[in-house]
Coordinates of C-alpha atoms in Angstrom, one line a residue:
Chain A
M21 CA 79.0 134.5 43.9
A22 CA 77.5 131.1 43.6
L23 CA 78.2 127.5 44.2
D24 CA 76.6 125.9 41.2
S25 CA 75.3 122.4 40.8
A26 CA 75.6 120.6 37.5
D27 CA 72.4 121.7 35.9
G28 CA 72.9 125.3 37.0
E29 CA 69.5 125.5 38.6
K30 CA 70.3 124.9 42.2
A31 CA 72.8 127.3 43.5
V32 CA 74.1 128.9 46.7
F33 CA 74.8 132.6 46.6
G34 CA 77.1 134.7 48.7
V35 CA 77.5 138.4 49.0
P36 CA 81.1 139.5 48.2
Q37 CA 83.0 141.1 50.9
E38 CA 86.7 141.0 50.1
Q39 CA 88.4 140.6 46.7
S40 CA 92.0 139.9 45.9
F41 CA 93.8 139.5 42.6
S42 CA 97.4 139.7 41.3
V43 CA 99.1 142.5 39.6
M44 CA 102.6 142.9 38.3
F45 CA 105.0 145.0 40.4
Y46 CA 108.1 146.4 38.8
R47 CA 111.2 148.5 39.7
K48 CA 111.1 151.5 37.6
D49 CA 114.8 152.4 38.2
I50 CA 116.1 148.9 37.2
L51 CA 114.0 148.5 34.2
A52 CA 114.9 152.0 33.0
K53 CA 118.6 151.1 33.4
L54 CA 118.0 148.0 31.2
G55 CA 116.2 150.1 28.6
I56 CA 112.7 148.7 29.2
D57 CA 110.5 151.7 29.0
T58 CA 107.0 150.1 29.0
A59 CA 105.8 147.2 31.0
P60 CA 104.9 144.2 28.9
T61 CA 101.2 144.1 28.0
T62 CA 101.0 140.6 26.6
W63 CA 102.6 137.3 27.6
K64 CA 104.7 137.3 24.4
E65 CA 106.2 140.6 25.4
F66 CA 106.6 139.3 28.9
E67 CA 108.6 136.4 27.7
K68 CA 110.9 138.7 25.8
V69 CA 111.4 140.9 28.9
T70 CA 112.1 137.7 30.9
E71 CA 114.8 136.6 28.5
L72 CA 116.4 140.1 28.7
L73 CA 116.3 140.1 32.5
I74 CA 117.6 136.5 32.9
A75 CA 120.5 137.3 30.6
G76 CA 121.3 140.3 32.8
G77 CA 121.4 138.0 35.8
Y78 CA 118.0 139.1 37.3
D79 CA 115.0 137.0 38.4
I80 CA 111.3 137.4 37.8
G81 CA 108.7 136.3 40.4
L82 CA 105.7 134.7 39.0
G83 CA 104.1 133.6 42.3
T84 CA 105.6 131.6 45.1
T85 CA 104.6 127.9 45.5
S86 CA 104.4 128.2 49.3
S87 CA 100.8 127.2 48.7
A88 CA 99.5 124.9 46.0
T89 CA 97.2 127.5 44.6
D90 CA 99.8 129.9 43.2
I91 CA 100.7 127.9 40.1
Q92 CA 97.0 127.4 39.6
N93 CA 96.5 131.2 39.8
I94 CA 98.6 132.0 36.7
F95 CA 97.6 128.8 34.9
I96 CA 93.9 129.5 35.2
T97 CA 94.4 133.1 34.4
M98 CA 96.1 132.1 31.1
L99 CA 93.4 129.6 30.4
Y100 CA 90.7 132.2 30.7
Q101 CA 92.6 134.7 28.7
K102 CA 92.9 132.2 25.9
G103 CA 89.1 131.9 26.0
G104 CA 88.9 128.6 27.8
A105 CA 87.0 127.6 30.9
L106 CA 87.7 125.6 33.9
Y107 CA 84.9 123.1 33.5
Q108 CA 83.2 121.4 30.6
N109 CA 79.9 119.6 30.0
G110 CA 77.8 121.9 32.2
G111 CA 80.3 121.9 35.1
T112 CA 80.4 118.1 35.5
E113 CA 83.9 117.6 34.2
I114 CA 87.2 119.4 34.4
S115 CA 88.4 120.8 31.1
F116 CA 92.1 119.8 31.4
S117 CA 92.0 117.3 28.5
Q118 CA 91.3 120.1 26.0
D119 CA 94.3 121.5 24.1
I120 CA 93.6 125.0 25.2
A121 CA 94.1 124.0 28.9
L122 CA 97.2 121.8 28.1
D123 CA 98.8 124.7 26.2
A124 CA 98.2 127.1 29.0
F125 CA 99.6 124.7 31.5
T126 CA 102.7 124.0 29.4
E127 CA 103.3 127.7 29.0
V128 CA 103.2 128.3 32.7
C129 CA 105.4 125.3 33.5
E130 CA 108.0 126.4 30.9
F131 CA 108.6 129.6 32.8
Y132 CA 110.0 127.5 35.6
T133 CA 111.5 124.6 33.6
L134 CA 113.0 126.3 30.6
K135 CA 113.4 129.9 31.7
K136 CA 114.4 128.9 35.2
L137 CA 112.3 131.3 37.1
P138 CA 112.6 130.7 40.9
V139 CA 110.0 128.6 42.4
K140 CA 110.4 129.9 46.0
Y141 CA 111.7 133.3 46.9
D142 CA 111.1 136.0 49.5
A143 CA 109.3 138.6 47.5
A144 CA 109.9 141.6 49.6
N145 CA 113.6 141.1 50.1
R146 CA 114.4 140.3 46.4
F147 CA 112.3 143.1 45.1
R148 CA 114.0 145.5 47.5
T149 CA 117.6 144.4 46.7
G150 CA 116.7 144.6 43.0
E151 CA 117.4 141.1 42.0
M152 CA 113.8 140.6 41.1
P153 CA 112.7 143.8 39.3
I154 CA 109.4 142.2 38.1
L155 CA 107.1 140.5 40.5
V156 CA 103.6 139.1 40.3
A157 CA 101.9 139.4 43.7
D158 CA 98.6 140.2 45.3
Y159 CA 97.7 143.9 44.7
I160 CA 97.1 144.8 48.4
T161 CA 99.0 142.5 50.6
F162 CA 102.3 143.0 48.8
Y163 CA 101.6 146.7 48.3
N164 CA 100.9 147.3 52.0
Q165 CA 103.9 145.3 53.0
F166 CA 106.3 146.9 50.6
T167 CA 105.2 150.5 51.2
I168 CA 106.4 150.4 54.8
Y169 CA 109.2 147.9 54.2
A170 CA 111.2 149.7 51.7
T171 CA 110.6 153.4 52.4
E172 CA 113.9 154.3 50.7
L173 CA 112.5 153.1 47.4
K174 CA 109.5 155.4 47.5
G175 CA 108.6 156.4 43.9
M176 CA 111.0 153.9 42.3
W177 CA 108.5 151.1 42.0
G178 CA 105.0 150.7 40.8
F179 CA 102.6 148.2 39.5
T180 CA 100.5 147.5 36.4
T181 CA 98.0 145.0 35.1
L182 CA 99.1 141.5 34.4
P183 CA 100.0 140.7 30.8
G184 CA 97.1 139.7 28.7
T185 CA 96.7 137.4 25.7
M186 CA 96.1 138.6 22.2
R187 CA 92.8 137.6 20.7
A188 CA 92.3 136.6 17.1
D189 CA 90.8 140.0 16.4
G190 CA 93.8 141.9 17.7
T191 CA 92.4 143.0 21.1
I192 CA 94.0 141.9 24.3
D193 CA 92.2 139.7 26.8
N194 CA 93.1 140.9 30.2
S195 CA 91.1 138.5 32.4
V196 CA 92.6 137.8 35.7
I197 CA 91.5 135.2 38.3
S198 CA 90.4 136.7 41.5
T199 CA 89.7 135.2 44.9
I200 CA 86.6 136.5 46.7
T201 CA 85.5 136.1 50.3
C202 CA 81.7 136.1 50.7
M203 CA 79.2 136.2 53.4
V204 CA 76.4 133.6 53.5
V205 CA 73.4 133.1 55.7
M206 CA 72.7 129.7 57.0
R207 CA 69.3 128.4 56.0
D208 CA 68.7 126.7 59.3
A209 CA 69.1 129.9 61.3
E210 CA 65.3 130.1 61.5
D211 CA 64.6 133.1 63.8
K212 CA 67.8 134.9 63.1
K213 CA 67.6 134.9 59.3
D214 CA 66.2 138.4 59.0
V215 CA 68.7 139.8 61.5
A216 CA 71.5 138.2 59.6
F217 CA 70.3 139.5 56.4
D218 CA 70.0 143.0 57.8
Y219 CA 73.6 142.8 59.0
M220 CA 74.8 141.6 55.7
E221 CA 73.0 144.4 53.9
W222 CA 74.4 147.0 56.2
W223 CA 78.0 145.7 56.1
T224 CA 78.2 145.6 52.3
R225 CA 76.7 149.0 51.8
D226 CA 78.9 151.4 49.9
S227 CA 79.1 154.0 52.6
I228 CA 80.0 151.5 55.4
Q229 CA 82.7 149.8 53.4
S230 CA 84.2 153.1 52.5
Q231 CA 84.1 154.2 56.1
Y232 CA 85.7 151.0 57.2
A233 CA 88.5 151.2 54.6
N234 CA 89.2 154.8 55.5
E235 CA 89.3 154.2 59.2
L236 CA 91.8 151.3 58.7
V237 CA 94.1 153.6 56.8
A238 CA 93.6 156.4 59.4
V239 CA 94.6 154.0 62.2
L240 CA 97.2 151.8 60.5
G241 CA 98.7 154.3 58.1
P242 CA 99.4 153.6 54.4
A243 CA 99.8 149.9 55.0
G244 CA 96.2 149.6 56.2
K245 CA 94.5 149.4 52.8
Y246 CA 91.7 147.0 52.7
N247 CA 90.8 144.8 49.7
T248 CA 87.1 145.5 49.6
A249 CA 84.9 143.9 47.0
N250 CA 82.7 146.9 46.9
Y251 CA 83.5 148.8 43.7
Q252 CA 82.4 152.1 45.0
S253 CA 84.5 152.1 48.1
F254 CA 87.3 150.5 46.1
T255 CA 87.5 153.6 43.9
E256 CA 87.3 155.9 46.8
M257 CA 90.4 154.5 48.5
P258 CA 93.5 156.6 48.8
W259 CA 95.3 155.4 45.7
S260 CA 97.1 157.9 43.5
A261 CA 95.5 158.8 40.2
S262 CA 97.5 156.5 38.0
E263 CA 97.3 153.6 40.4
A264 CA 93.5 154.1 40.6
K265 CA 93.2 154.0 36.8
L266 CA 95.2 150.8 36.5
L267 CA 93.2 149.1 39.3
K268 CA 89.9 150.1 37.8
K269 CA 91.0 148.7 34.5
Q270 CA 92.0 145.4 36.1
F271 CA 88.9 145.3 38.3
E272 CA 86.7 145.4 35.2
N273 CA 88.5 142.3 33.9
L274 CA 88.3 140.1 36.9
V275 CA 87.0 136.6 36.6
G276 CA 85.9 134.5 39.4
M277 CA 86.9 130.8 39.3
P278 CA 83.7 128.9 39.5
E279 CA 83.4 126.5 42.4
M280 CA 81.9 123.1 41.9
P281 CA 81.6 120.2 44.4
G282 CA 84.9 118.5 44.6
G283 CA 86.8 121.5 43.3
Y284 CA 89.3 121.4 46.2
I285 CA 91.0 118.4 44.5
I286 CA 92.0 120.5 41.5
S287 CA 94.8 122.5 43.0
R288 CA 96.3 119.3 44.5
Y289 CA 96.8 117.6 41.2
V290 CA 97.7 120.7 39.3
N291 CA 100.5 121.1 41.8
F292 CA 101.5 117.5 41.5
A293 CA 101.7 117.8 37.7
F294 CA 103.7 121.0 38.0
L295 CA 106.2 119.4 40.5
E296 CA 106.7 116.4 38.2
A297 CA 107.5 118.7 35.3
Y298 CA 109.8 120.9 37.5
N299 CA 111.6 118.2 39.5
N300 CA 111.8 115.4 37.0
G301 CA 111.5 117.1 33.6
K302 CA 108.4 115.3 32.6
S303 CA 106.0 116.7 30.0
P304 CA 103.5 119.1 31.7
S305 CA 100.6 118.3 29.4
D306 CA 101.1 114.5 29.8
E307 CA 101.2 114.9 33.6
L308 CA 98.1 117.1 33.7
Q309 CA 96.2 114.9 31.4
G310 CA 97.0 111.9 33.6
Y311 CA 95.1 113.4 36.5
V312 CA 91.9 114.3 34.6
D313 CA 90.2 111.0 35.4
T314 CA 91.0 111.3 39.1
I315 CA 89.7 114.8 39.3
N316 CA 86.5 113.9 37.5
R317 CA 85.8 111.0 39.7
E318 CA 86.2 113.0 42.9
M319 CA 83.9 115.7 41.5
E320 CA 81.3 113.1 40.6
R321 CA 81.5 111.6 44.1
K322 CA 81.0 115.0 45.8
R323 CA 78.3 116.0 43.4
E324 CA 76.4 112.8 44.1
E325 CA 76.8 113.3 47.9
L326 CA 75.8 117.0 47.9
T327 CA 72.7 116.5 45.7
R328 CA 71.7 113.5 47.8
A329 CA 72.2 115.4 51.1
F330 CA 70.2 118.4 49.7
F331 CA 72.1 121.1 51.2
I332 CA 72.4 122.7 47.8
P333 CA 68.9 124.2 48.2
T334 CA 66.3 123.4 45.7
D335 CA 63.8 126.2 46.4
Y336 CA 65.7 128.7 48.4
N337 CA 64.3 132.2 48.0
L338 CA 66.5 134.9 49.1
F339 CA 63.9 137.5 49.3
G340 CA 60.9 135.9 51.0
Chain N
M22 CA 82.2 78.2 95.9
T23 CA 82.6 78.8 92.2
M24 CA 85.2 80.9 90.6
F25 CA 82.6 83.6 89.8
Q26 CA 81.4 83.7 93.4
W27 CA 84.9 83.9 94.7
T28 CA 85.7 86.7 92.2
I29 CA 82.7 88.8 93.4
K30 CA 83.7 88.2 97.0
E31 CA 87.3 89.4 96.4
M32 CA 86.0 92.4 94.5
K33 CA 83.8 93.4 97.4
R34 CA 86.6 92.9 99.8
N35 CA 88.9 95.2 97.8
Y36 CA 86.2 97.8 96.9
I37 CA 88.6 100.6 97.9
A38 CA 91.0 99.7 95.1
Y39 CA 88.2 99.6 92.6
I40 CA 87.1 103.1 93.7
M41 CA 90.6 104.4 93.3
C42 CA 90.8 102.9 89.8
F43 CA 87.5 104.2 88.7
P44 CA 88.4 107.8 87.6
F45 CA 91.1 106.5 85.3
F46 CA 88.9 103.8 83.9
F47 CA 86.0 106.1 83.4
I48 CA 88.0 108.6 81.4
F49 CA 89.8 105.9 79.6
T50 CA 86.6 104.2 78.5
L51 CA 85.0 107.5 77.6
F52 CA 87.8 109.0 75.6
T53 CA 89.8 106.0 74.3
V54 CA 87.7 102.8 74.2
G55 CA 84.5 104.5 73.3
P56 CA 85.8 106.3 70.3
V57 CA 87.5 103.1 69.0
V58 CA 84.2 101.2 69.2
L59 CA 82.3 104.1 67.7
S60 CA 84.8 104.4 64.9
L61 CA 84.4 100.7 64.2
F62 CA 80.7 101.2 64.0
Y63 CA 81.0 104.2 61.6
S64 CA 83.3 102.2 59.4
F65 CA 80.4 100.0 58.4
T66 CA 78.3 103.0 57.3
I67 CA 78.3 106.0 55.0
F68 CA 78.5 109.1 57.1
N69 CA 79.6 112.7 56.5
L70 CA 78.8 114.3 59.8
I71 CA 75.7 116.0 58.5
E72 CA 73.4 113.3 57.3
S73 CA 72.6 110.3 59.6
P74 CA 74.7 107.3 58.9
Q75 CA 73.5 104.6 56.6
I76 CA 74.7 101.1 57.1
V77 CA 76.6 99.6 54.1
F78 CA 78.5 96.8 55.8
F79 CA 81.8 96.1 54.1
D80 CA 81.6 98.6 51.2
N81 CA 84.2 100.9 52.7
Y82 CA 86.7 98.1 53.3
I83 CA 86.2 96.7 49.8
R84 CA 86.7 100.1 48.3
L85 CA 89.8 100.6 50.4
F86 CA 91.5 97.4 49.2
V87 CA 90.2 97.3 45.7
D88 CA 89.6 100.8 44.4
D89 CA 92.1 103.0 46.3
D90 CA 95.7 103.1 44.9
V91 CA 96.6 106.0 47.1
F92 CA 95.9 103.7 50.1
L93 CA 98.4 101.2 48.8
T94 CA 101.0 103.9 48.4
A95 CA 100.2 105.0 51.9
V96 CA 100.6 101.5 53.3
S97 CA 104.0 101.0 51.6
N98 CA 105.1 104.4 52.8
T99 CA 104.0 103.7 56.4
F100 CA 105.8 100.4 56.4
V101 CA 109.0 102.0 55.1
F102 CA 108.7 104.6 57.8
A103 CA 107.9 102.1 60.5
V104 CA 110.5 99.6 59.6
I105 CA 113.3 102.2 59.3
T106 CA 112.3 104.6 62.0
G107 CA 111.0 102.1 64.6
P108 CA 113.9 99.7 64.9
V109 CA 116.6 102.2 63.9
S110 CA 115.5 104.7 66.5
Y111 CA 115.0 102.0 69.1
F112 CA 118.6 100.7 68.6
L113 CA 119.9 104.2 68.4
S114 CA 118.3 105.0 71.8
L115 CA 119.7 101.8 73.3
F116 CA 123.2 102.3 72.1
V117 CA 123.4 106.0 72.8
A118 CA 122.0 105.3 76.3
W119 CA 124.6 102.5 76.7
F120 CA 127.5 104.8 75.7
I121 CA 126.3 107.7 77.8
N122 CA 126.1 105.3 80.7
E123 CA 129.9 105.2 80.8
L124 CA 130.3 108.9 81.3
P125 CA 130.6 110.6 84.7
P126 CA 127.2 111.8 86.2
K127 CA 127.5 115.5 85.5
I128 CA 128.6 115.1 81.9
R129 CA 126.0 112.4 81.5
A130 CA 123.3 114.8 82.4
V131 CA 124.4 117.4 79.9
V132 CA 124.8 114.9 77.0
T133 CA 121.4 113.3 77.8
L134 CA 119.9 116.8 77.6
I135 CA 121.5 117.4 74.2
F136 CA 120.1 114.1 72.8
Y137 CA 116.7 114.4 74.4
A138 CA 116.0 118.1 73.7
P139 CA 114.7 117.7 70.1
S140 CA 111.9 115.4 71.2
I141 CA 110.5 117.8 73.8
S142 CA 110.9 121.1 72.1
G143 CA 107.6 121.2 70.3
G144 CA 108.0 122.5 66.8
I145 CA 111.7 122.8 66.6
Y146 CA 111.8 120.3 63.7
M147 CA 110.8 123.2 61.6
I148 CA 114.4 124.2 61.6
W149 CA 114.9 121.4 59.0
Q150 CA 112.6 123.3 56.7
V151 CA 114.6 126.4 57.2
F152 CA 117.8 124.5 56.5
F153 CA 116.4 122.7 53.5
D154 CA 114.4 125.6 52.0
S155 CA 113.5 125.5 48.3
D156 CA 114.7 129.1 48.1
S157 CA 118.1 129.4 46.4
Y158 CA 119.1 131.4 49.5
G159 CA 118.2 128.5 51.8
Y160 CA 121.2 127.1 53.7
A161 CA 121.5 123.7 51.9
N162 CA 120.8 125.1 48.4
Y163 CA 123.2 128.1 48.9
V164 CA 126.1 125.9 50.0
L165 CA 125.5 123.4 47.2
L166 CA 125.2 126.1 44.6
R167 CA 128.4 127.8 45.9
L168 CA 130.3 124.6 45.8
G169 CA 129.1 124.0 42.3
I170 CA 127.5 120.7 43.1
I171 CA 124.1 121.7 41.7
T172 CA 123.2 124.4 39.2
E173 CA 119.7 125.2 40.3
P174 CA 118.1 125.2 43.7
I175 CA 116.5 121.9 44.7
A176 CA 112.9 122.1 46.1
W177 CA 113.8 119.6 48.9
F178 CA 110.5 119.0 50.5
K179 CA 108.6 119.3 47.3
N180 CA 110.7 116.7 45.5
A181 CA 109.5 113.1 45.5
D182 CA 113.1 111.8 45.6
Y183 CA 114.2 113.7 48.7
V184 CA 111.1 114.2 50.8
M185 CA 111.0 110.6 52.2
P186 CA 114.7 110.4 53.2
L187 CA 114.5 113.8 54.8
C188 CA 111.4 113.0 56.8
I189 CA 113.0 109.8 58.0
V190 CA 116.1 111.7 59.2
V191 CA 113.9 114.2 61.0
A192 CA 111.9 111.4 62.5
L193 CA 115.0 109.7 63.9
W194 CA 116.2 113.1 65.2
T195 CA 113.1 113.7 67.2
S196 CA 112.6 110.1 68.2
L197 CA 115.2 110.0 71.1
G198 CA 112.5 110.6 73.6
V199 CA 110.9 109.0 76.6
S200 CA 112.1 105.5 75.7
F201 CA 115.7 106.9 75.6
L202 CA 115.3 108.2 79.1
S203 CA 113.9 104.9 80.3
F204 CA 116.9 103.1 78.9
I205 CA 119.2 105.4 80.7
G206 CA 117.3 104.8 83.9
G207 CA 117.2 101.0 83.3
L208 CA 120.9 100.9 82.7
Q209 CA 121.5 102.5 86.1
T210 CA 119.5 99.9 87.9
V211 CA 121.5 96.9 86.8
S212 CA 123.3 95.9 89.9
K213 CA 127.1 95.7 89.9
D214 CA 127.1 92.3 91.6
Q215 CA 125.8 90.7 88.4
F216 CA 128.7 92.1 86.4
E217 CA 131.2 90.8 88.9
A218 CA 129.5 87.4 88.9
G219 CA 129.6 87.4 85.2
A220 CA 133.3 88.2 85.1
V221 CA 133.9 85.2 87.3
D222 CA 131.6 83.0 85.2
G223 CA 133.5 83.7 82.0
I224 CA 132.0 86.7 80.3
R225 CA 134.8 87.8 77.9
N226 CA 133.9 91.1 76.4
R227 CA 131.4 94.0 76.6
W228 CA 129.1 92.6 73.9
Q229 CA 128.6 89.4 75.9
E230 CA 128.0 91.5 79.0
L231 CA 125.4 93.5 77.1
W232 CA 123.5 90.4 75.8
F233 CA 123.6 88.1 78.8
I234 CA 123.4 90.6 81.7
T235 CA 122.4 94.1 80.8
L236 CA 119.6 93.5 78.4
P237 CA 117.8 90.7 80.3
N238 CA 117.7 93.0 83.4
M239 CA 116.2 95.7 81.3
K240 CA 113.3 93.7 79.8
P241 CA 110.6 96.0 81.2
Q242 CA 112.3 99.1 79.7
L243 CA 112.9 97.3 76.4
L244 CA 109.3 96.4 76.1
F245 CA 108.2 99.9 77.0
G246 CA 110.6 101.5 74.5
A247 CA 109.5 99.1 71.8
I248 CA 105.8 99.9 72.3
M249 CA 106.5 103.6 72.3
S250 CA 108.6 103.5 69.2
I251 CA 106.1 101.4 67.3
T252 CA 103.2 103.6 68.2
Q253 CA 105.1 106.7 67.3
S254 CA 106.4 105.3 64.0
F255 CA 102.9 104.3 62.8
G256 CA 101.3 107.5 64.0
F257 CA 104.0 109.6 62.5
G258 CA 102.2 112.3 60.5
A259 CA 102.1 115.7 62.0
I260 CA 105.8 116.4 61.3
V261 CA 105.5 115.3 57.7
T262 CA 102.5 117.6 57.2
A263 CA 104.4 120.5 58.7
L264 CA 107.5 120.0 56.6
A265 CA 106.2 118.7 53.3
G266 CA 102.8 120.1 53.0
F267 CA 99.5 118.2 52.7
P268 CA 99.5 116.1 50.7
S269 CA 103.2 115.6 50.1
V270 CA 104.3 115.7 46.5
N271 CA 103.0 112.7 44.5
Y272 CA 101.9 111.1 47.9
A273 CA 105.6 110.2 48.4
A274 CA 105.5 110.7 52.2
H275 CA 101.8 110.0 52.5
T276 CA 101.3 107.6 55.4
I277 CA 98.1 105.9 56.5
M278 CA 97.6 108.7 59.0
H279 CA 97.6 111.2 56.2
H280 CA 95.2 109.2 54.1
L281 CA 92.9 109.1 57.1
E282 CA 93.2 112.9 57.6
D283 CA 92.6 113.4 53.9
Y284 CA 89.3 111.6 53.9
G285 CA 88.3 112.6 57.3
G286 CA 89.4 116.2 57.6
Q287 CA 89.4 117.4 54.0
R288 CA 86.7 115.4 52.2
F289 CA 84.5 114.8 55.2
E290 CA 84.0 111.1 54.3
V291 CA 84.1 110.2 58.0
S292 CA 83.0 106.6 57.5
Y293 CA 85.8 105.9 55.0
A294 CA 88.3 107.5 57.4
S295 CA 87.0 105.3 60.2
A296 CA 87.6 102.2 58.1
I297 CA 91.2 103.4 57.5
A298 CA 91.6 104.1 61.2
F299 CA 90.5 100.6 62.1
I300 CA 92.9 99.0 59.6
L301 CA 95.7 101.1 61.2
F302 CA 94.6 100.0 64.6
C303 CA 94.8 96.3 63.6
I304 CA 98.3 96.8 62.0
M305 CA 99.6 98.5 65.2
I306 CA 98.3 95.8 67.5
G307 CA 99.8 93.1 65.2
A308 CA 103.1 94.9 65.2
N309 CA 103.1 95.2 69.0
L310 CA 102.3 91.5 69.5
L311 CA 105.1 90.6 67.1
V312 CA 107.6 92.8 68.9
K313 CA 106.6 91.4 72.3
K314 CA 107.3 87.9 71.1
V315 CA 110.7 88.9 69.7
L316 CA 111.6 90.6 73.0
S317 CA 110.7 87.6 75.1
K318 CA 113.7 85.9 73.4
V319 CA 116.2 88.5 74.6
G320 CA 119.1 87.0 76.6
Q321 CA 118.7 83.4 75.3

């Protein structure tokens, strides 16, 4: 994990500790009743399923907007699936003026403006009553909550990987944005650096992470699963065989959103653009494009500030 | 002896009084005056809490007025809030206190509690968010959908058209606070003799009574209430953040306080935030002086 600077040379690294990403939960019983046997694998199929469900009076949950980052989640996922990237020009500018980004954003907004998917909903309740048979949510937090929340539905729900986008050559791009929590050592912790590093090395060891994850489940029960970033212990967690297969497949397609100075401003304006489209029916691509200059200016200010204040290290050597 | 020598002599004579005042003045200077002066100093620098500050004189202020359109939105929002919330809540407190004054004591106590409770009950304003939830099962949305007035749920606090009026209503609801109680107390202290004398002198109705007798007797409370409501209305920010998120959609309910928090707390441009804080300080002092002048004319 790295905080990059513009030229890609100076960087800050962190060791991954926890990793979360979205998957698509679905109610097997309700979908079977409607004649949908296989979960959609591409966004085009997903749109068809959406139309079928909306016509039947059901809802689909594509992520709540209780925080600004959820629209961004699906939007950036689609952007990466189409082969785009978040930044351009070596990370100095946001790529939202490119057609590929505007198309992805319009596609996401249209789920809410044209197909009328709900913007805010209580996921657990709606999934349980069956009004929302398909739901995009975090793979562990929702899983943990729902396992103990709706015990009467055991076996009637499952999850699968998010829909992908068809590439030109016919294969499906399944990239999904993931959020990662990392550990870092402060450079100014002079005498404690070695101790800190030893602790980091111990904590992120395969065996220790597995042990921690298993103990959490032993103490908290099935709702205690832990979203470790360690691939080894991730595969050793008590998932069922089919669940583990799906998760491994998704894990291999995870993409980390690169973090550049000033990047915090992106979710704010993406949210503003979305709300303008949703509340007032404006064109999503126009709105998003209108904010490109503001975002670029903020990134430039922060980049200037951080390189001047040299806490992006120039010659930091992790190993000596 | 000169004025100065006389002053020193009086101070020495009353040294006990000064010692008693000292604790308050020490803490006041340390935690209120000191930070204001320090903030003024930082507003002339570039400072991000990590590097040492570099003096740039008026750059922050120039950037604030010339290059920052969010600040202009924030100023207009703040004035809308202040002009509506300040006077309206002030007059609301006054008239509610005046009507409550007519009631018998026990009922007066109960009704006072009902009106005063929202301002002391901490985070109870969140109930407005529950009522105006963006969820189609939220109370407002559900009722409107059932009655057929709307066809889709409205994202109340995330809609630029509704967020400002809603925040103003919540502000008025929580604003019946300390000044309200001081008005009730002040109304009690007006002596009955004055009303009788007024009746003899030709006061014809309740409104004349209010303007010529009640209000002039309450000038200290009126002043106190005015200062409290102005300070509150300019510093009104935490409730908006809790209800509408940070920042509110399209900066529609973004006040100067939020702009300050944005630059200070989120972007860590502490020097720029200090410049914003100083501007807010000047606006508040100006408003206070204006209101004092207006209030000195009460009863004439």
